[in-house]
Tab-separated table of C-alpha atoms in Angstrom:
chain	number	residue	atom	x	y	z
G	38	MET	CA	28.860	-75.495	15.691
G	39	ASN	CA	30.066	-72.553	13.647
G	40	LEU	CA	29.735	-68.890	14.416
G	41	ALA	CA	30.396	-66.492	11.562
G	42	ILE	CA	31.516	-62.926	12.183
G	43	ILE	CA	30.925	-61.042	8.972
G	44	ASN	CA	34.001	-59.336	7.577
G	45	PHE	CA	33.159	-56.440	5.299
G	46	GLY	CA	36.050	-54.283	6.485
G	47	SER	CA	34.375	-52.759	9.529
G	48	GLY	CA	36.703	-50.965	11.926
G	49	ASN	CA	35.538	-52.869	15.001
G	50	LEU	CA	35.892	-56.333	13.457
G	51	HIS	CA	39.045	-57.112	15.419
G	52	SER	CA	37.553	-56.046	18.761
G	53	VAL	CA	34.363	-58.011	18.148
G	54	HIS	CA	36.326	-61.087	17.140
G	55	LYS	CA	38.582	-60.927	20.222
G	56	ALA	CA	35.677	-60.444	22.610
G	57	PHE	CA	33.706	-63.346	21.115
G	58	GLU	CA	36.814	-65.568	21.194
G	59	ASN	CA	37.335	-64.652	24.843
G	60	VAL	CA	33.777	-65.494	25.916
G	61	ASN	CA	33.618	-68.536	23.643
G	62	SER	CA	36.715	-70.026	25.282
G	63	GLU	CA	34.755	-70.160	28.559
G	64	LEU	CA	31.944	-72.298	27.103
G	65	SER	CA	31.851	-76.041	27.712
G	66	ASN	CA	30.964	-76.516	24.024
G	67	PRO	CA	32.738	-73.673	22.277
G	68	TYR	CA	31.860	-72.599	18.776
G	69	ASN	CA	34.241	-72.669	15.889
G	70	ILE	CA	34.454	-68.933	15.187
G	71	VAL	CA	35.160	-67.853	11.629
G	72	VAL	CA	35.684	-64.306	10.402
G	73	THR	CA	34.417	-64.416	6.877
G	74	ASN	CA	32.652	-62.848	3.919
G	75	ASP	CA	32.316	-66.138	2.051
G	76	PRO	CA	28.632	-66.871	1.303
G	77	LYS	CA	29.225	-70.618	1.672
G	78	GLU	CA	30.706	-70.262	5.139
G	79	ILE	CA	27.901	-67.920	6.131
G	80	GLN	CA	25.243	-70.364	5.023
G	81	SER	CA	26.824	-73.144	7.050
G	82	ALA	CA	27.031	-70.997	10.191
G	83	ASP	CA	24.838	-71.740	13.216
G	84	LYS	CA	25.100	-68.174	14.464
G	85	ILE	CA	25.944	-64.933	12.700
G	86	VAL	CA	27.349	-61.660	14.006
G	87	LEU	CA	27.423	-58.455	11.979
G	88	PRO	CA	29.720	-55.759	13.407
G	89	GLY	CA	29.694	-52.237	12.026
G	90	VAL	CA	31.089	-48.793	12.691
G	91	GLY	CA	31.114	-45.739	10.478
G	92	ALA	CA	28.414	-44.369	8.242
G	93	PHE	CA	25.305	-46.412	7.422
G	94	GLY	CA	25.641	-45.945	3.656
G	95	ASP	CA	29.312	-46.930	3.613
G	96	CYS	CA	28.659	-50.088	5.621
G	97	LYS	CA	25.712	-51.037	3.441
G	98	ASN	CA	27.668	-50.468	0.237
G	99	ALA	CA	30.623	-52.466	1.549
G	100	ILE	CA	28.281	-55.400	2.251
G	101	PHE	CA	26.491	-55.194	-1.107
G	102	ASN	CA	29.817	-54.924	-2.943
G	103	ILE	CA	30.805	-58.386	-1.759
G	104	GLU	CA	29.173	-60.776	-4.179
G	105	GLY	CA	26.587	-63.048	-2.648
G	106	LEU	CA	27.087	-61.733	0.892
G	107	HIS	CA	23.737	-60.058	1.417
G	108	ALA	CA	21.859	-62.873	-0.335
G	109	SER	CA	23.524	-65.487	1.866
G	110	LEU	CA	22.614	-63.489	4.973
G	111	GLU	CA	18.988	-63.383	3.874
G	112	VAL	CA	18.900	-67.126	3.282
G	113	SER	CA	20.478	-67.908	6.651
G	114	VAL	CA	18.669	-65.359	8.783
G	115	LEU	CA	15.260	-64.958	7.137
G	116	LYS	CA	14.729	-68.405	5.659
G	117	ASN	CA	16.740	-70.734	7.916
G	118	LYS	CA	16.157	-68.606	11.037
G	119	VAL	CA	19.780	-68.722	12.129
G	120	PRO	CA	20.286	-66.596	15.273
G	121	PHE	CA	21.761	-63.255	14.251
G	122	MET	CA	23.267	-60.351	16.165
G	123	GLY	CA	24.036	-56.932	14.719
G	124	ILE	CA	26.275	-54.519	16.602
G	125	CYS	CA	26.035	-50.710	16.331
G	126	VAL	CA	25.702	-49.954	12.599
G	127	GLY	CA	25.345	-53.728	12.149
G	128	MET	CA	22.122	-53.326	14.141
G	129	GLN	CA	20.992	-50.153	12.397
G	130	LEU	CA	21.293	-51.924	9.030
G	131	LEU	CA	18.308	-54.074	10.042
G	132	ALA	CA	16.028	-51.034	9.631
G	133	ASP	CA	14.009	-50.068	6.550
G	134	LEU	CA	15.694	-46.701	6.043
G	135	SER	CA	18.484	-44.495	7.353
G	136	TYR	CA	18.822	-40.744	7.012
G	137	GLU	CA	22.562	-40.596	7.728
G	138	PHE	CA	24.237	-38.539	4.945
G	139	GLY	CA	21.268	-38.896	2.577
G	140	THR	CA	18.592	-41.550	2.491
G	141	HIS	CA	19.636	-45.189	2.392
G	142	VAL	CA	17.550	-48.349	2.216
G	143	GLY	CA	18.459	-50.905	4.899
G	144	PHE	CA	17.890	-54.661	5.095
G	145	GLY	CA	14.296	-54.119	6.202
G	146	TRP	CA	14.397	-57.050	8.642
G	147	ILE	CA	13.000	-55.060	11.563
G	148	PRO	CA	10.592	-52.230	10.716
G	149	GLY	CA	11.774	-48.730	11.569
G	150	GLU	CA	14.067	-45.898	10.563
G	151	VAL	CA	17.486	-44.656	11.616
G	152	THR	CA	17.477	-40.949	12.439
G	153	ARG	CA	19.792	-38.399	14.008
G	154	ILE	CA	19.794	-37.930	17.776
G	155	VAL	CA	18.338	-34.508	18.505
G	156	SER	CA	19.845	-32.900	21.585
G	157	PRO	CA	20.631	-29.530	23.143
G	158	GLN	CA	24.272	-28.248	23.137
G	159	GLU	CA	25.165	-29.750	26.508
G	160	TYR	CA	24.448	-33.211	25.087
G	161	LYS	CA	27.447	-33.723	22.824
G	162	ILE	CA	27.105	-35.740	19.637
G	163	PRO	CA	28.227	-38.513	19.160
G	164	HIS	CA	26.521	-40.009	22.194
G	165	MET	CA	29.826	-41.427	23.399
G	166	GLY	CA	30.589	-43.323	26.556
G	167	TRP	CA	28.933	-45.458	29.210
G	168	ASN	CA	25.210	-45.134	29.656
G	169	GLU	CA	22.711	-47.185	31.605
G	170	ILE	CA	20.044	-49.280	29.964
G	171	ARG	CA	16.589	-50.536	30.876
G	172	PHE	CA	15.676	-53.829	29.289
G	173	SER	CA	12.642	-56.053	28.961
G	174	ASP	CA	12.622	-59.752	29.757
G	175	HIS	CA	14.863	-61.292	27.115
G	176	LYS	CA	17.515	-64.013	27.051
G	177	LEU	CA	20.100	-61.465	25.885
G	178	PHE	CA	19.976	-59.736	29.273
G	179	ASP	CA	19.984	-62.821	31.509
G	180	GLY	CA	22.033	-62.079	34.603
G	181	CYS	CA	22.243	-58.333	33.888
G	182	GLU	CA	20.985	-55.764	36.338
G	183	GLN	CA	18.566	-53.037	35.303
G	184	GLY	CA	20.511	-49.800	34.986
G	185	SER	CA	23.793	-51.507	34.007
G	186	ASP	CA	26.208	-49.383	31.982
G	187	PHE	CA	27.178	-50.188	28.410
G	188	TYR	CA	29.505	-48.423	25.997
G	189	PHE	CA	27.778	-46.413	23.274
G	190	VAL	CA	29.160	-44.387	20.423
G	191	HIS	CA	26.729	-43.183	17.777
G	192	SER	CA	25.019	-40.092	16.358
G	193	PHE	CA	22.017	-41.865	14.823
G	194	TYR	CA	19.598	-44.301	16.405
G	195	PHE	CA	17.036	-46.920	15.431
G	196	GLN	CA	13.443	-45.712	15.802
G	197	ASN	CA	11.433	-48.908	15.887
G	198	GLN	CA	8.050	-48.875	14.216
G	199	LYS	CA	6.776	-51.475	16.658
G	200	SER	CA	7.592	-51.010	20.314
G	201	GLU	CA	7.790	-54.757	20.915
G	202	HIS	CA	10.954	-54.870	18.781
G	203	SER	CA	12.783	-52.577	21.177
G	204	ILE	CA	14.060	-54.779	24.013
G	205	ALA	CA	16.290	-52.193	25.723
G	206	THR	CA	16.502	-48.420	25.897
G	207	THR	CA	18.799	-45.713	27.166
G	208	LYS	CA	18.323	-41.954	27.564
G	209	TYR	CA	20.254	-39.173	25.817
G	210	PRO	CA	18.353	-36.988	26.715
G	211	ASP	CA	15.285	-38.601	25.151
G	212	GLN	CA	14.707	-42.311	25.012
G	213	ILE	CA	16.904	-44.159	22.512
G	214	THR	CA	16.711	-47.777	21.414
G	215	ALA	CA	19.623	-49.691	22.938
G	216	ALA	CA	18.738	-53.182	21.673
G	217	VAL	CA	16.256	-54.747	19.275
G	218	CYS	CA	14.908	-58.219	18.688
G	219	LYS	CA	12.504	-59.874	16.311
G	220	GLU	CA	12.359	-63.658	16.430
G	221	ASN	CA	15.888	-64.927	15.658
G	222	ILE	CA	17.256	-61.452	14.877
G	223	CYS	CA	18.724	-59.265	17.586
G	224	GLY	CA	20.993	-56.260	17.693
G	225	THR	CA	22.587	-53.819	20.096
G	226	GLN	CA	23.282	-50.123	19.612
G	227	PHE	CA	25.944	-50.309	22.314
G	228	HIS	CA	29.189	-52.213	21.853
G	229	PRO	CA	29.147	-55.407	23.918
G	230	GLU	CA	32.743	-56.028	22.804
G	231	LYS	CA	33.751	-52.785	24.565
G	232	SER	CA	31.435	-52.982	27.555
G	233	HIS	CA	33.732	-54.940	29.873
G	234	ILE	CA	31.993	-57.519	32.067
G	235	ASN	CA	28.446	-56.438	31.167
G	236	GLY	CA	29.305	-56.750	27.492
G	237	LYS	CA	30.789	-60.190	27.942
G	238	ARG	CA	27.541	-61.240	29.604
G	239	ILE	CA	25.572	-60.156	26.523
G	240	ILE	CA	27.929	-62.054	24.244
G	241	TYR	CA	27.635	-65.135	26.458
G	242	ASN	CA	23.848	-64.885	26.386
G	243	PHE	CA	23.846	-64.592	22.603
G	244	LEU	CA	26.069	-67.665	22.320
G	245	GLU	CA	23.618	-69.558	24.544
G	246	TRP	CA	20.504	-68.139	22.856
G	247	ARG	CA	18.140	-70.687	21.245
G	248	PRO	CA	15.337	-68.583	19.746
P	29	MET	CA	22.563	-40.834	32.360
P	30	LEU	CA	25.756	-40.689	30.339
P	31	LYS	CA	28.757	-41.143	32.615
P	32	LYS	CA	31.845	-38.945	32.794
P	33	ARG	CA	34.738	-41.067	31.601
P	34	ILE	CA	38.048	-41.573	33.417
P	35	ILE	CA	40.849	-42.419	31.023
P	36	PRO	CA	44.323	-43.384	32.220
P	37	CYS	CA	46.981	-42.594	29.629
P	38	LEU	CA	50.214	-44.508	29.183
P	39	ASP	CA	53.194	-42.961	27.417
P	40	VAL	CA	54.907	-45.735	25.530
P	41	ASP	CA	58.463	-45.556	24.176
P	42	ASN	CA	59.787	-48.517	22.235
P	43	GLY	CA	57.046	-50.729	23.627
P	44	ARG	CA	57.742	-49.755	27.252
P	45	VAL	CA	55.970	-47.389	29.615
P	46	VAL	CA	58.251	-44.455	30.244
P	47	LYS	CA	56.738	-42.744	33.233
P	48	GLY	CA	57.486	-44.157	36.640
P	49	VAL	CA	55.106	-46.690	38.070
P	50	ASN	CA	54.209	-47.891	41.493
P	51	PHE	CA	51.804	-50.781	41.204
P	52	ILE	CA	51.957	-53.409	43.868
P	53	ASP	CA	50.898	-56.368	41.757
P	54	LEU	CA	52.910	-55.515	38.717
P	55	VAL	CA	55.465	-58.123	37.721
P	56	ASP	CA	57.097	-55.864	35.167
P	57	ALA	CA	56.709	-52.176	35.921
P	58	GLY	CA	57.451	-51.089	32.374
P	59	ASP	CA	55.046	-53.381	30.561
P	60	PRO	CA	52.128	-51.335	29.181
P	61	VAL	CA	49.975	-54.426	28.652
P	62	GLU	CA	50.194	-55.386	32.315
P	63	GLN	CA	49.345	-51.860	33.393
P	64	ALA	CA	46.447	-51.696	30.978
P	65	ILE	CA	45.068	-54.930	32.417
P	66	ILE	CA	45.244	-53.496	35.933
P	67	TYR	CA	43.537	-50.241	34.911
P	68	ASN	CA	40.875	-52.269	33.157
P	69	ALA	CA	40.258	-54.339	36.283
P	70	GLU	CA	40.139	-51.186	38.421
P	71	GLY	CA	37.287	-49.782	36.353
P	72	ALA	CA	38.915	-47.468	33.814
P	73	ASP	CA	36.305	-46.384	31.267
P	74	GLU	CA	38.778	-46.339	28.390
P	75	LEU	CA	42.507	-46.687	27.904
P	76	CYS	CA	44.874	-44.446	26.004
P	77	PHE	CA	48.349	-45.216	24.666
P	78	LEU	CA	50.503	-42.401	23.463
P	79	ASP	CA	53.461	-43.596	21.423
P	80	ILE	CA	56.403	-41.290	22.006
P	81	THR	CA	58.948	-43.495	20.234
P	82	ALA	CA	61.319	-41.092	18.536
P	83	SER	CA	62.343	-43.284	15.644
P	84	SER	CA	59.611	-44.400	13.290
P	85	ASP	CA	61.656	-47.590	12.726
P	86	ASN	CA	60.698	-48.727	16.195
P	87	ARG	CA	57.015	-47.910	15.964
P	88	ASP	CA	56.041	-51.495	15.173
P	89	THR	CA	56.768	-52.477	18.746
P	90	LEU	CA	53.669	-50.503	19.708
P	91	LEU	CA	51.492	-52.652	17.458
P	92	GLU	CA	52.336	-55.723	19.525
P	93	VAL	CA	51.398	-53.799	22.678
P	94	VAL	CA	48.083	-52.740	21.130
P	95	LYS	CA	47.349	-56.275	19.999
P	96	LYS	CA	48.009	-57.861	23.394
P	97	THR	CA	46.020	-55.165	25.189
P	98	ALA	CA	43.045	-55.612	22.873
P	99	GLU	CA	43.098	-59.345	23.557
P	100	ASN	CA	42.823	-58.747	27.279
P	101	CYS	CA	40.922	-55.510	27.847
P	102	PHE	CA	37.352	-55.210	26.620
P	103	ILE	CA	37.004	-51.450	26.945
P	104	PRO	CA	37.760	-48.813	24.295
P	105	LEU	CA	41.423	-48.288	23.495
P	106	THR	CA	42.679	-45.064	21.933
P	107	VAL	CA	46.142	-45.032	20.407
P	108	GLY	CA	48.025	-41.956	19.247
P	109	GLY	CA	51.482	-40.616	18.574
P	110	GLY	CA	53.075	-40.296	15.179
P	111	VAL	CA	49.883	-41.040	13.237
P	112	ARG	CA	50.443	-39.487	9.802
P	113	SER	CA	48.224	-41.232	7.289
P	114	LEU	CA	45.194	-43.401	6.603
P	115	ASP	CA	47.572	-46.363	6.443
P	116	ASP	CA	48.795	-45.629	9.961
P	117	ILE	CA	45.194	-45.532	11.180
P	118	SER	CA	44.326	-48.724	9.341
P	119	ARG	CA	47.256	-50.555	10.891
P	120	LEU	CA	46.405	-49.462	14.449
P	121	LEU	CA	42.741	-50.422	14.030
P	122	HIS	CA	43.735	-53.759	12.564
P	123	PHE	CA	45.896	-54.502	15.600
P	124	GLY	CA	43.026	-53.709	17.969
P	125	ALA	CA	42.838	-49.961	18.609
P	126	ASP	CA	39.239	-48.717	18.759
P	127	LYS	CA	40.092	-45.084	18.214
P	128	VAL	CA	43.127	-43.387	16.794
P	129	SER	CA	44.241	-39.941	17.831
P	130	ILE	CA	45.791	-37.590	15.297
P	131	ASN	CA	47.717	-34.490	16.278
P	132	THR	CA	50.345	-32.791	14.059
P	133	ALA	CA	49.237	-34.555	10.870
P	134	ALA	CA	45.749	-33.039	11.167
P	135	VAL	CA	47.200	-29.538	11.522
P	136	ASP	CA	49.525	-30.081	8.553
P	137	ASN	CA	46.731	-31.524	6.431
P	138	ILE	CA	43.229	-30.765	7.655
P	139	ASP	CA	41.758	-32.913	4.858
P	140	LEU	CA	43.063	-35.955	6.699
P	141	VAL	CA	40.370	-35.431	9.359
P	142	ALA	CA	37.522	-35.741	6.866
P	143	GLU	CA	39.197	-38.568	4.966
P	144	ALA	CA	39.776	-40.535	8.153
P	145	ALA	CA	36.276	-39.892	9.511
P	146	ASN	CA	34.679	-40.892	6.220
P	147	LYS	CA	36.710	-44.044	5.943
P	148	TYR	CA	36.642	-45.308	9.529
P	149	GLY	CA	33.703	-43.463	11.081
P	150	SER	CA	33.710	-40.386	13.292
P	151	SER	CA	33.661	-42.536	16.401
P	152	THR	CA	37.128	-43.798	15.512
P	153	ILE	CA	38.832	-40.445	15.031
P	154	VAL	CA	40.115	-38.439	17.976
P	155	ILE	CA	41.804	-35.138	17.265
P	156	ALA	CA	44.493	-34.351	19.823
P	157	VAL	CA	45.068	-30.644	20.293
P	158	ASP	CA	48.022	-29.208	22.208
P	159	ALA	CA	46.999	-25.734	23.330
P	160	LYS	CA	48.995	-22.909	24.853
P	161	GLN	CA	47.691	-19.589	26.086
P	162	THR	CA	49.042	-16.595	24.140
P	163	ALA	CA	46.777	-13.832	25.488
P	164	GLU	CA	43.787	-13.397	27.777
P	165	ASN	CA	41.170	-15.951	26.661
P	166	GLN	CA	43.226	-16.915	23.637
P	167	TRP	CA	45.013	-20.169	22.947
P	168	LYS	CA	47.059	-21.296	19.958
P	169	VAL	CA	47.554	-24.792	18.572
P	170	PHE	CA	51.048	-26.250	19.014
P	171	THR	CA	52.414	-29.191	17.047
P	172	HIS	CA	55.348	-31.626	17.088
P	173	GLY	CA	54.839	-32.555	20.708
P	174	GLY	CA	54.410	-28.918	21.691
P	175	ARG	CA	57.670	-27.711	20.162
P	176	LYS	CA	56.189	-25.742	17.274
P	177	MET	CA	53.737	-22.902	17.573
P	178	THR	CA	51.165	-22.278	14.877
P	179	ASN	CA	49.000	-19.253	14.365
P	180	ILE	CA	45.842	-21.354	14.624
P	181	ASP	CA	43.251	-20.434	17.231
P	182	VAL	CA	42.343	-23.446	19.358
P	183	VAL	CA	38.579	-22.850	19.548
P	184	ASN	CA	38.296	-22.261	15.781
P	185	TYR	CA	40.404	-25.309	15.073
P	186	CYS	CA	38.308	-27.531	17.354
P	187	ASN	CA	35.161	-26.299	15.645
P	188	GLU	CA	36.623	-26.999	12.247
P	189	VAL	CA	37.727	-30.575	13.010
P	190	ALA	CA	34.310	-31.244	14.585
P	191	LYS	CA	32.624	-30.123	11.377
P	192	LEU	CA	34.984	-32.297	9.323
P	193	GLY	CA	33.861	-35.370	11.243
P	194	ALA	CA	36.160	-35.798	14.246
P	195	GLY	CA	34.427	-37.885	16.913
P	196	GLU	CA	36.012	-36.191	19.901
P	197	ILE	CA	38.777	-33.830	20.928
P	198	LEU	CA	41.616	-34.627	23.287
P	199	LEU	CA	42.523	-31.169	24.565
P	200	THR	CA	45.850	-30.813	26.361
P	201	SER	CA	46.922	-27.612	28.035
P	202	MET	CA	50.663	-27.165	27.435
P	203	ASP	CA	50.703	-24.571	30.203
P	204	ARG	CA	49.392	-27.044	32.741
P	205	ASP	CA	50.849	-30.332	31.535
P	206	GLY	CA	53.115	-31.768	34.206
P	207	THR	CA	52.476	-28.923	36.669
P	208	LYS	CA	49.905	-30.717	38.842
P	209	SER	CA	48.102	-27.397	39.225
P	210	GLY	CA	44.820	-28.516	37.680
P	211	PHE	CA	43.285	-28.422	34.207
P	212	ASP	CA	43.107	-25.105	32.353
P	213	ASN	CA	39.366	-24.884	32.898
P	214	LYS	CA	39.026	-21.601	31.027
P	215	LEU	CA	40.495	-23.254	27.959
P	216	LEU	CA	38.235	-26.254	28.425
P	217	LYS	CA	35.139	-24.112	28.853
P	218	ALA	CA	36.058	-22.002	25.815
P	219	VAL	CA	36.053	-25.182	23.715
P	220	THR	CA	33.228	-27.188	25.340
P	221	SER	CA	30.828	-24.230	25.137
P	222	LYS	CA	31.429	-23.824	21.394
P	223	VAL	CA	32.064	-27.333	20.102
P	224	ASN	CA	29.374	-29.960	19.820
P	225	ILE	CA	31.527	-33.104	20.117
P	226	PRO	CA	32.870	-34.595	23.359
P	227	VAL	CA	36.049	-33.048	24.778
P	228	ILE	CA	38.564	-35.009	26.852
P	229	ALA	CA	40.410	-32.806	29.345
P	230	SER	CA	44.146	-33.381	29.642
P	231	GLY	CA	47.142	-31.789	31.310
P	232	GLY	CA	47.644	-30.659	34.874
P	233	VAL	CA	45.847	-33.069	37.187
P	234	GLY	CA	47.445	-33.199	40.625
P	235	ASN	CA	44.590	-34.103	42.923
P	236	LEU	CA	40.998	-35.283	43.043
P	237	ASN	CA	39.580	-31.793	43.209
P	238	HIS	CA	41.245	-30.942	39.895
P	239	LEU	CA	39.326	-33.757	38.251
P	240	LEU	CA	36.049	-32.515	39.697
P	241	ASP	CA	36.788	-28.972	38.475
P	242	GLY	CA	37.477	-30.258	34.959
P	243	ILE	CA	33.880	-31.463	34.881
P	244	LEU	CA	32.158	-28.678	36.801
P	245	GLU	CA	34.116	-25.701	35.429
P	246	GLY	CA	35.607	-27.072	32.222
P	247	GLU	CA	32.500	-29.129	31.362
P	248	ALA	CA	34.639	-31.917	29.937
P	249	SER	CA	33.000	-35.188	28.859
P	250	ALA	CA	36.012	-37.210	29.928
P	251	LEU	CA	39.167	-36.781	31.982
P	252	LEU	CA	42.559	-38.057	30.998
P	253	ALA	CA	45.343	-38.438	33.517
P	254	ALA	CA	48.716	-40.114	33.581
P	255	SER	CA	50.953	-39.486	36.550
P	256	ILE	CA	48.365	-39.534	39.350
P	257	PHE	CA	47.552	-43.105	38.355
P	258	HIS	CA	51.051	-44.263	37.429
P	259	PHE	CA	52.613	-43.172	40.670
P	260	GLY	CA	49.846	-44.846	42.617
P	261	GLU	CA	48.688	-41.584	44.191
P	262	TYR	CA	45.090	-42.446	43.401
P	263	SER	CA	43.430	-45.539	42.063
P	264	ILE	CA	40.735	-45.340	39.414
P	265	GLY	CA	38.281	-46.513	42.063
P	266	GLU	CA	39.190	-43.678	44.436
P	267	VAL	CA	38.737	-41.117	41.672
P	268	LYS	CA	35.334	-42.484	40.801
P	269	ARG	CA	34.132	-42.663	44.380
P	270	TYR	CA	35.217	-39.053	44.914
P	271	LEU	CA	33.376	-37.886	41.814
P	272	ALA	CA	30.295	-39.935	42.733
P	273	ASP	CA	30.309	-38.382	46.227
P	274	ASN	CA	30.210	-35.011	44.474
P	275	ASN	CA	27.179	-36.005	42.400
P	276	ILE	CA	29.058	-36.598	39.156
P	277	PRO	CA	27.670	-39.552	37.175
P	278	VAL	CA	30.409	-42.175	36.873
P	279	ARG	CA	30.464	-45.882	36.139
P	280	ILE	CA	31.280	-47.752	39.337
C-alpha cells in the first residue's frame, strides 16, 4: 500500500512527512510513504495527503505549475475515489473560491468559499495556537474527546456551502470550520502534524480510514 | 477558546544548550534534543531554539539539532538566531523548523519581512524584537543581540512588520531579560493594544505570578521562558496548572 504526500514546495512538508512516518511505523501493516509530485506515483497511491501553508493563490499556482499534478489528483481522488486528506491550505484548496489576496478559483471538490476571519482587536489574526474542537461522528475523530485541543494557524477559513461537509468546528470568536469531509475527501484546518498526541490520533485514523 | 501558549526556549551554542540544566531524567544535560523531548512530553505548547553560535561556520550543527527534534516532537518548533536571508529560512524549514524568527536582518532590511512572508506564509515568520526603554512609555529597537541601539520606535516597528506579513512578534524586554523581576508589562501592553498579530512575551520571568501578569496586564498571546524551566524551578505542568487555577485558558 502506498501513501503519497504531495510535494509542491510547501513549508510544512517536512513536518507532515515526519509525523506520518512516525504514526505509520506503529501500524501492523505500514504504508510505503512517498513524498512526490510525480503524476504516475500519485495515480498508484492508495492514499493521498496534500499539505499546505502560505497563501492560497501561491499554493494553487505551485500545484498547477507542476505538469500533470492537478490532473493526476483529479483522476485519483474524484474518479478512483482514493482517500484524500488536505491539511490547512491543502484543505482550503478543496473549496470553489478563495478571497485571500484577490479572488482565486480552488479545486471545487467541496462546495464553499475561503474567507477572512472577522474578529475584534483582542482576537489576534492569524488565529494561532491550540484551540478546542467539536466534531460530529466520523472515523477521523475515533478515540478523540470532544473539546480536545488542536494546533491552528490561519487567517482565512473554509465556509462550507453545505453544513454536512463540516465535520468539526472551533470558535474564534465565531464558529470556524475545523475539518471537512465529502465521501473519500477529508481535510483539516488545524495541523495534525503539530497537534501532539491528538494530532497523531487523527493521522492514525486517516491511515485506517476506509471510506 | 484559544489557549495561552507556554513556550520553553533553549539557547543553543554549537549544537549544545548553554544555560544550566537540572532535569532528573536527562542523560546528557547539554543535549537540546533530549531537553526538547522532555518539554514536549511535559506539555509545552511550542518549542523555541535560539542559536547563539558566534561563528557562522558552526551554524550547521544547529540544523542537525532541528532535524532530530522535528523527528521526535510533534508540536511547533521556532528557530532563530543569525537568520539573514531567504536561504537561511529555507534551510531551517527544510530541516524541520515550523517557524523561523528574524531579528537584526529584519531591522537592516525591512523588505525581508514581506519577502519571507510571501514566500513561506505569514504563519512561518516570527519577528523577534529586542526592546529597551529610553523614556517614559517609549521603547527603542536594539539589534545584534542587544548591543546596538537604533532610533526605531518599538510600537511603530511592530505595527510595520505586522502589516508586511509577519505572523507573530517575539517581544523581549532588554531591561528585564535575566533579572527575574517579571515581564515589562507596560511594553507588552503598548504593543498588544496596537498590533493585530499575536505577541509572545519574553524576558524577565522569575516566578509563576510573573507569567500570569504577562497575560493579564501585558495581554500576551504566548509566554516564553528559559531559565525557570531549565533550572527545574517550575515544570511546564506546574505553570499550566497555576494559570488554569487563575482562570487562564491553557492546554492541559
